[in-house]
mmCIF file of C-alpha atoms in Angstrom:
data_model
loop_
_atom_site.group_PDB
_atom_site.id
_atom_site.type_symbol
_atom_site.label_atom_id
_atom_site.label_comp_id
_atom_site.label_asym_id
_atom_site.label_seq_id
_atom_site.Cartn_x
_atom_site.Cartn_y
_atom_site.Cartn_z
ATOM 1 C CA UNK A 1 8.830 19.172 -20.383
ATOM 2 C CA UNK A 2 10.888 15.738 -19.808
ATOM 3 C CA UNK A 3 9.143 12.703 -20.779
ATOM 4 C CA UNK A 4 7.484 10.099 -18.198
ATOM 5 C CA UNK A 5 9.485 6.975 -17.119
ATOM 6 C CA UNK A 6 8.850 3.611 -18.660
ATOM 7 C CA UNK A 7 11.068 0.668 -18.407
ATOM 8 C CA UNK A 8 11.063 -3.228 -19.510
ATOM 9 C CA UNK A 9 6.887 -3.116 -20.271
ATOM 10 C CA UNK A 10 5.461 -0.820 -22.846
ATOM 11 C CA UNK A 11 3.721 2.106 -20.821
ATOM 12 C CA UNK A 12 4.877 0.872 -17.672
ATOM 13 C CA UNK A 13 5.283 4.413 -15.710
ATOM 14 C CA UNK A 14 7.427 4.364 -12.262
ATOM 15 C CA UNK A 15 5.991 7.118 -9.375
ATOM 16 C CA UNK A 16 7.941 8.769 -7.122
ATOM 17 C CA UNK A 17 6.285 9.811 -3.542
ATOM 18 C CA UNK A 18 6.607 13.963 -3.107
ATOM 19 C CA UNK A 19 6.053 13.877 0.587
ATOM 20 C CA UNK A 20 6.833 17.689 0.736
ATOM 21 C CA UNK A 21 3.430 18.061 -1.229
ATOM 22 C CA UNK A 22 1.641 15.972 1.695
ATOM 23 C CA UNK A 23 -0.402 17.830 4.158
ATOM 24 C CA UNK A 24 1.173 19.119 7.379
ATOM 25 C CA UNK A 25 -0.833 16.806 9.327
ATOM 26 C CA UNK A 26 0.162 13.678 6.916
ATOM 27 C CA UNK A 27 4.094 14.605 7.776
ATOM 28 C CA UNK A 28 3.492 14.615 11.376
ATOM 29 C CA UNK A 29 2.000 11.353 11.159
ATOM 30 C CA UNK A 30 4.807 9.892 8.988
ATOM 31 C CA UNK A 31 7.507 11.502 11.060
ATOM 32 C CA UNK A 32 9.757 9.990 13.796
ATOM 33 C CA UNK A 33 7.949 10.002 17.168
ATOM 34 C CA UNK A 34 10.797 12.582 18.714
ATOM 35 C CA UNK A 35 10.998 16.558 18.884
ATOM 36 C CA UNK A 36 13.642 16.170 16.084
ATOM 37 C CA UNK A 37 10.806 13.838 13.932
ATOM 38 C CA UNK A 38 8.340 16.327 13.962
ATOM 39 C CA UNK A 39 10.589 19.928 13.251
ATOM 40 C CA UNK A 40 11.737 17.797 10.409
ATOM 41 C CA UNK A 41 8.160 17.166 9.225
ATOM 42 C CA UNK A 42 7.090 21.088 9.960
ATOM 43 C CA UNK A 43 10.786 21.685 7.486
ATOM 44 C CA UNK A 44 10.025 19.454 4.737
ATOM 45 C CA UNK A 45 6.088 21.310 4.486
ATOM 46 C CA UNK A 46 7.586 24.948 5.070
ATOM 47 C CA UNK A 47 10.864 24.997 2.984
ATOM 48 C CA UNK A 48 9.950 22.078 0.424
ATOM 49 C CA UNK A 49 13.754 21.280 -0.821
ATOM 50 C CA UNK A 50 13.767 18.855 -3.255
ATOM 51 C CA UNK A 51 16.132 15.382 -3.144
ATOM 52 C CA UNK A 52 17.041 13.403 -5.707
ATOM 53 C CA UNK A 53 14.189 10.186 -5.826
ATOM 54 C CA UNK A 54 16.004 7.274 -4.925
ATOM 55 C CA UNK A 55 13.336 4.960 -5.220
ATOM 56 C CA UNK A 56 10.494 4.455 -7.663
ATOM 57 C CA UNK A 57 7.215 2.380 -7.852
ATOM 58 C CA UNK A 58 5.238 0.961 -10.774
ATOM 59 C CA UNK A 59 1.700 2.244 -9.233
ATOM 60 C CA UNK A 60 -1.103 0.781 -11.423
ATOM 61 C CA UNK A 61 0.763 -2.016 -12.838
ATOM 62 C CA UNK A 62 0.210 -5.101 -9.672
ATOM 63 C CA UNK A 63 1.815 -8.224 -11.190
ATOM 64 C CA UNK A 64 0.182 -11.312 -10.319
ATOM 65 C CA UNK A 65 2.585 -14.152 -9.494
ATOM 66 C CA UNK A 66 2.582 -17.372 -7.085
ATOM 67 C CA UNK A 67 3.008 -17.459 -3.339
ATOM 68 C CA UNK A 68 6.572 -18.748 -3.706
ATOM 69 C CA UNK A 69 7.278 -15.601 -5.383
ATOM 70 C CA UNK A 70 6.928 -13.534 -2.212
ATOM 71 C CA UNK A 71 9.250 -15.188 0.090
ATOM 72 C CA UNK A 72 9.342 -12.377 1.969
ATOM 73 C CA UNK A 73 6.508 -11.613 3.081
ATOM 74 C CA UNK A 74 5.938 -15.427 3.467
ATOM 75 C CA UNK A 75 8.762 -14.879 6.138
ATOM 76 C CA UNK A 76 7.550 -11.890 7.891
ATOM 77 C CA UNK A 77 3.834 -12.594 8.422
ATOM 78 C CA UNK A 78 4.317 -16.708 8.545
ATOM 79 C CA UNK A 79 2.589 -16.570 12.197
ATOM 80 C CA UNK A 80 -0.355 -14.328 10.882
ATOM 81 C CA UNK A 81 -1.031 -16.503 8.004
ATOM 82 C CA UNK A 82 -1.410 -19.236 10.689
ATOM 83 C CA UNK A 83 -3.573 -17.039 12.338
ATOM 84 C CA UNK A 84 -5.490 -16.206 9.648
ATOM 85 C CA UNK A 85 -6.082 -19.918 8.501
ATOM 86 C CA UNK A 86 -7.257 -20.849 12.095
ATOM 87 C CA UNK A 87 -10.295 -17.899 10.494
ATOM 88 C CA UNK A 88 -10.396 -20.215 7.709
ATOM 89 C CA UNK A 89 -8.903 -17.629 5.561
ATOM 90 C CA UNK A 90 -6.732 -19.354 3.170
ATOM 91 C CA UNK A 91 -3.991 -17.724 0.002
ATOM 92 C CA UNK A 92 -5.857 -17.109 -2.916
ATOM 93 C CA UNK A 93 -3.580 -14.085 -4.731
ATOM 94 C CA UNK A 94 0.040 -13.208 -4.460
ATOM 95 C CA UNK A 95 0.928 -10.390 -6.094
ATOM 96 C CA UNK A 96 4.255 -7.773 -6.192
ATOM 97 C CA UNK A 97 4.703 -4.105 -7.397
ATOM 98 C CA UNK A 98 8.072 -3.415 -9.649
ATOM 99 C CA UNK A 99 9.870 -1.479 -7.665
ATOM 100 C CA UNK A 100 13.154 0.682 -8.566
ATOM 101 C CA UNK A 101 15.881 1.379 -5.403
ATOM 102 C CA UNK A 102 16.275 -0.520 -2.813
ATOM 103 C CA UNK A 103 13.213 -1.955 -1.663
ATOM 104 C CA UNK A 104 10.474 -4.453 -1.889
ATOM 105 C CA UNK A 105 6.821 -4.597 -2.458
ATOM 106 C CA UNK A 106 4.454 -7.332 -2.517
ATOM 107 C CA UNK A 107 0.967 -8.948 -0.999
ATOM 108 C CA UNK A 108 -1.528 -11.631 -0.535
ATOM 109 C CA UNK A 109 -5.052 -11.712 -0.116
ATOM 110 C CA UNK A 110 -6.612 -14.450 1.454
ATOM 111 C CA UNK A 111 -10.357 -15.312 1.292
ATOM 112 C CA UNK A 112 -12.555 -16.766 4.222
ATOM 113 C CA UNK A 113 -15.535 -18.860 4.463
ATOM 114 C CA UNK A 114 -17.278 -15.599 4.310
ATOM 115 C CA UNK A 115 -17.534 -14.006 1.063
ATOM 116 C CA UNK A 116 -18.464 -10.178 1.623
ATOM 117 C CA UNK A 117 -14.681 -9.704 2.835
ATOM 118 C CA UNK A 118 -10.964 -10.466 2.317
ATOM 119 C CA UNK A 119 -7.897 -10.423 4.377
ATOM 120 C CA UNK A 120 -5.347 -8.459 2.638
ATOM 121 C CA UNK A 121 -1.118 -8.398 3.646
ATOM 122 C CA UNK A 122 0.907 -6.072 2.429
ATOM 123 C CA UNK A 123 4.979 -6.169 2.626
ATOM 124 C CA UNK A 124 6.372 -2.562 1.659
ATOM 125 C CA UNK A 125 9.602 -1.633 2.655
ATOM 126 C CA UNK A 126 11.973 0.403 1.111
ATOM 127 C CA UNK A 127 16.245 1.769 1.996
ATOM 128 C CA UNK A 128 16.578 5.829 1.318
ATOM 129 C CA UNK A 129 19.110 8.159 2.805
ATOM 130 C CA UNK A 130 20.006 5.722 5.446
ATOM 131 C CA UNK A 131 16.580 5.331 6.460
ATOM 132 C CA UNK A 132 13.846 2.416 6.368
ATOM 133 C CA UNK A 133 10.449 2.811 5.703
ATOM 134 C CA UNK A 134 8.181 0.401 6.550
ATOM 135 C CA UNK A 135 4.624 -0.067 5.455
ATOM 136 C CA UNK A 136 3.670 -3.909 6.027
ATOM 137 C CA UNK A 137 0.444 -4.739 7.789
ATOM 138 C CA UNK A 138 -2.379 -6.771 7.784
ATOM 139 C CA UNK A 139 -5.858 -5.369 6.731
ATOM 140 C CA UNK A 140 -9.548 -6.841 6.184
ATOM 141 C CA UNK A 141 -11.662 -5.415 3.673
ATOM 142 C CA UNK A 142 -15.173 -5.217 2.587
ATOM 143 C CA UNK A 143 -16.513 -3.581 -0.687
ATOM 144 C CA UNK A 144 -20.279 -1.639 -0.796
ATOM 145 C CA UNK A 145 -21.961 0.054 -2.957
ATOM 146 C CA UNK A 146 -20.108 3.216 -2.852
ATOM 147 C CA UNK A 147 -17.593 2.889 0.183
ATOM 148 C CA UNK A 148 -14.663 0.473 0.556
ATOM 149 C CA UNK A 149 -14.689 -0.879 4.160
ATOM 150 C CA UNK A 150 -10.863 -1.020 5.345
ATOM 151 C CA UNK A 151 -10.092 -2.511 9.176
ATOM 152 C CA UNK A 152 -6.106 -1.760 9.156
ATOM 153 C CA UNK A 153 -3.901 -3.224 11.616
ATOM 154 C CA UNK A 154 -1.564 -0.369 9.798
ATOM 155 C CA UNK A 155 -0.393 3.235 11.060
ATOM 156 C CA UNK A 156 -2.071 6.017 9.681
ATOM 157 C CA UNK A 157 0.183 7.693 7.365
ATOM 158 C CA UNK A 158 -1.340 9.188 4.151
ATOM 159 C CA UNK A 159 -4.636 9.988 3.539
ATOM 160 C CA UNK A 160 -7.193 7.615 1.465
ATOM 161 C CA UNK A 161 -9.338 8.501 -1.305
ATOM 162 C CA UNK A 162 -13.196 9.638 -0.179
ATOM 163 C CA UNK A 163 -14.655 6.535 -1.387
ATOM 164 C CA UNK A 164 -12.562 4.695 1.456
ATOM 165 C CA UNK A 165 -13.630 4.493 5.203
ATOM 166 C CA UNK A 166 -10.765 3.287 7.252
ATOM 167 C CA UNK A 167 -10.120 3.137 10.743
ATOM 168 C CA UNK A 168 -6.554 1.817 11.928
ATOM 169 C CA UNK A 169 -5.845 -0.651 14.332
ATOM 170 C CA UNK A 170 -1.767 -0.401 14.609
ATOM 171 C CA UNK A 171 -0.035 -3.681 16.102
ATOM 172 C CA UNK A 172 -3.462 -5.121 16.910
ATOM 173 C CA UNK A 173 -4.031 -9.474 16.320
ATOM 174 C CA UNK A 174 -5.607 -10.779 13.205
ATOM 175 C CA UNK A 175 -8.327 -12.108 15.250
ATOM 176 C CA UNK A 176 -9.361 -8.665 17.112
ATOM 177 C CA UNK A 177 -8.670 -7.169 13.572
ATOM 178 C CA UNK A 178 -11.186 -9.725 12.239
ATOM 179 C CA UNK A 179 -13.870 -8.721 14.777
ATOM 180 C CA UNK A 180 -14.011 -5.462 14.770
ATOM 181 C CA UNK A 181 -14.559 -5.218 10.966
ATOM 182 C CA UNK A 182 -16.823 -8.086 11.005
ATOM 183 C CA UNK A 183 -18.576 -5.642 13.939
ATOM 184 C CA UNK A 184 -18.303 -2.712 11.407
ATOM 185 C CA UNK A 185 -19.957 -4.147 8.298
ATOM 186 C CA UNK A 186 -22.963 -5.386 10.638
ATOM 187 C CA UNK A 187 -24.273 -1.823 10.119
ATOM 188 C CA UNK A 188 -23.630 -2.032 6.131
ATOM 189 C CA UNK A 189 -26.767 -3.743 4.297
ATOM 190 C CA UNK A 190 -25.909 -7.289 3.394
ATOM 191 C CA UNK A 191 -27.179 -6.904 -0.365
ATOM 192 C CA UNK A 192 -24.813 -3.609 -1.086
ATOM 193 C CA UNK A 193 -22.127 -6.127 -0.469
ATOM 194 C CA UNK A 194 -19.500 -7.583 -2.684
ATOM 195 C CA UNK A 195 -18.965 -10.824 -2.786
ATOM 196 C CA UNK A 196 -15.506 -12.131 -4.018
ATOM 197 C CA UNK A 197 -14.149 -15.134 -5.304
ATOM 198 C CA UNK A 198 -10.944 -15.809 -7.278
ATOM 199 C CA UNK A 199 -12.629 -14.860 -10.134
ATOM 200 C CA UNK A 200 -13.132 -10.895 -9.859
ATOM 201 C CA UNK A 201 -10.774 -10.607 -6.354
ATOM 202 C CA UNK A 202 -7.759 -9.583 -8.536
ATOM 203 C CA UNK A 203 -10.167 -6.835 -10.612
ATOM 204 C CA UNK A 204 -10.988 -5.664 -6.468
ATOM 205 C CA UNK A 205 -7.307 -5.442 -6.148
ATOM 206 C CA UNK A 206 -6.708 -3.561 -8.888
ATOM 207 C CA UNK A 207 -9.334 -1.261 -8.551
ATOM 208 C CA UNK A 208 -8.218 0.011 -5.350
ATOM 209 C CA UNK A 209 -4.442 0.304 -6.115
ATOM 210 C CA UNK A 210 -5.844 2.497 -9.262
ATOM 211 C CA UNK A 211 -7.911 4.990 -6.707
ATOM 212 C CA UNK A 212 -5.447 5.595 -4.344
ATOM 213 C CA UNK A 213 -2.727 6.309 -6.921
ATOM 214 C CA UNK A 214 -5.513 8.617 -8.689
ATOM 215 C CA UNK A 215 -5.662 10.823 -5.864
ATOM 216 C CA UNK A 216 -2.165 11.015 -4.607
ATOM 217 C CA UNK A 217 -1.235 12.054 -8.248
ATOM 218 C CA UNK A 218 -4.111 14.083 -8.403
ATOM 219 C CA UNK A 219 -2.783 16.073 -5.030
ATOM 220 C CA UNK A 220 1.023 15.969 -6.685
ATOM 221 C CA UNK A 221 2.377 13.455 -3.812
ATOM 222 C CA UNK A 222 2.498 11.170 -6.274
ATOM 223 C CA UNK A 223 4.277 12.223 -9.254
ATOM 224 C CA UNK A 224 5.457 10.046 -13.091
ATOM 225 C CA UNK A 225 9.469 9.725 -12.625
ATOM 226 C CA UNK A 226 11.282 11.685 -15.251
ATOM 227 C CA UNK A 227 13.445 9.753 -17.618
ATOM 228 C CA UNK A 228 16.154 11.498 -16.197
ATOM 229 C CA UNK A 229 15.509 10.484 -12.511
ATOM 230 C CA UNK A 230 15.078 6.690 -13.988
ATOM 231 C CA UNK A 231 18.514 6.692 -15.354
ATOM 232 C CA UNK A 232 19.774 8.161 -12.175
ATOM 233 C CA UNK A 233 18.537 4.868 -10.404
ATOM 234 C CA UNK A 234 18.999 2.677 -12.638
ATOM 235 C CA UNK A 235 22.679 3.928 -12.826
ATOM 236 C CA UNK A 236 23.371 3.833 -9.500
ATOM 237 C CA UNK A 237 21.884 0.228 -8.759
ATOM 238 C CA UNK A 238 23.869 -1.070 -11.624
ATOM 239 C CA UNK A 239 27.067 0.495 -10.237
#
């Protein structure tokens, strides 16, 4: 068997995303909204041909870094982050995701006056086979006892791990995003309730990013790049 990927950091593995081992129902979601979209999705989970990965992601290994460090999503979401300050949610951690291919991945969570939540934004888009893929969005999040509470102003593409309860909000404001997760955690019992600070909102942030890659790669739709596919990148961006 070929060896895992690493490259630059010690034990630094890059992922590559097997959507053929998605469900059926994940595909559809993820697929073009046309007739064409969705007998491509049905193809992909009957036939399962494999393509060469032409991008790769350094799950489990966030970087922390400064807010001028993500320009880009500075750029995209500069009117939400006005929004979000008129909450009184202000920066508090930038952070990006190595990233092989063409593509870029990065976020900032922002905490509010109140400390049983955090606004999270996420830039994630990446170039394959012509195509864009975009997964940028604004979220709020609580943490419980056993449950992480997610209000996502993303599409519903992939599934989440059990221990997350999310309900998705697609092209909704910041402030109607805001109040119906503030109307959701009403029902949660205040003392089960994280609190975060900048102290232990980076361990929060790494903690989820570990669970979902856990159970992607547990269900094979994420999978370790080969040291073979690595080069293949690599090779290709450096040409």
């Amino acid at each position: 068997m070929e060896e895992m990927s690493t490259l630059d950091e010690p034990g630094q593995i890059y992922y590559v995303t097997e959507a053929r081992n998605a469900t059926l129902r994940e595909l559809l979601r993820m697929s073009a909204p046309t007739v064409s979209g969705k007998l491509g999705a049905i193809f992909l989970k009957i036939l399962k041909p494999a393509n060469p990965p032409q991008i790769g992601m350094a799950f489990n290994n966030l970087l922390r870094c400064s807010v001028a460090d993500i320009p880009e999503l500075k750029s995209m979401f500069d009117s939400i982050i006005t929004s979000l300050a008129q909450l009184s949610f202000s920066p508090a951690i930038a952070a990006r995701l190595p990233i092989l291919g063409e593509g870029s991945c990065c976020s900032l969570a922002l905490l509010g006056e109140t400390p049983n939540m955090y606004a999270n934004i996420v830039y994630s888009k990446a170039w394959a086979n012509g195509q864009e893929y975009d997964e940028s969005g604004l979220s709020f999040i609580s943490r419980g006892a056993t449950t992480v509470w997610v209000t996502s102003g993303l599409a519903r593409t992939l599934d989440s791990p059990q221990v997350f309860n999310v309900v998705h909000y697609p092209n909704h404001s910041p402030e109607s995003l805001y109040e119906a997760h503030c109307e959701r955690i009403k029902a949660v019992p205040p003392e089960t309730l994280r609190a975060f600070d900048i102290e232990n909102l980076w361990l929060a942030l790494c903690e989820n990013e570990a669970m979902i890659t856990e159970f992607n790669t547990g269900r094979g739709v994420f999978r370790p790049m080969t040291t073979t596919e690595l080069k293949a990148i690599t090779k290709g961006k450096k040409a």
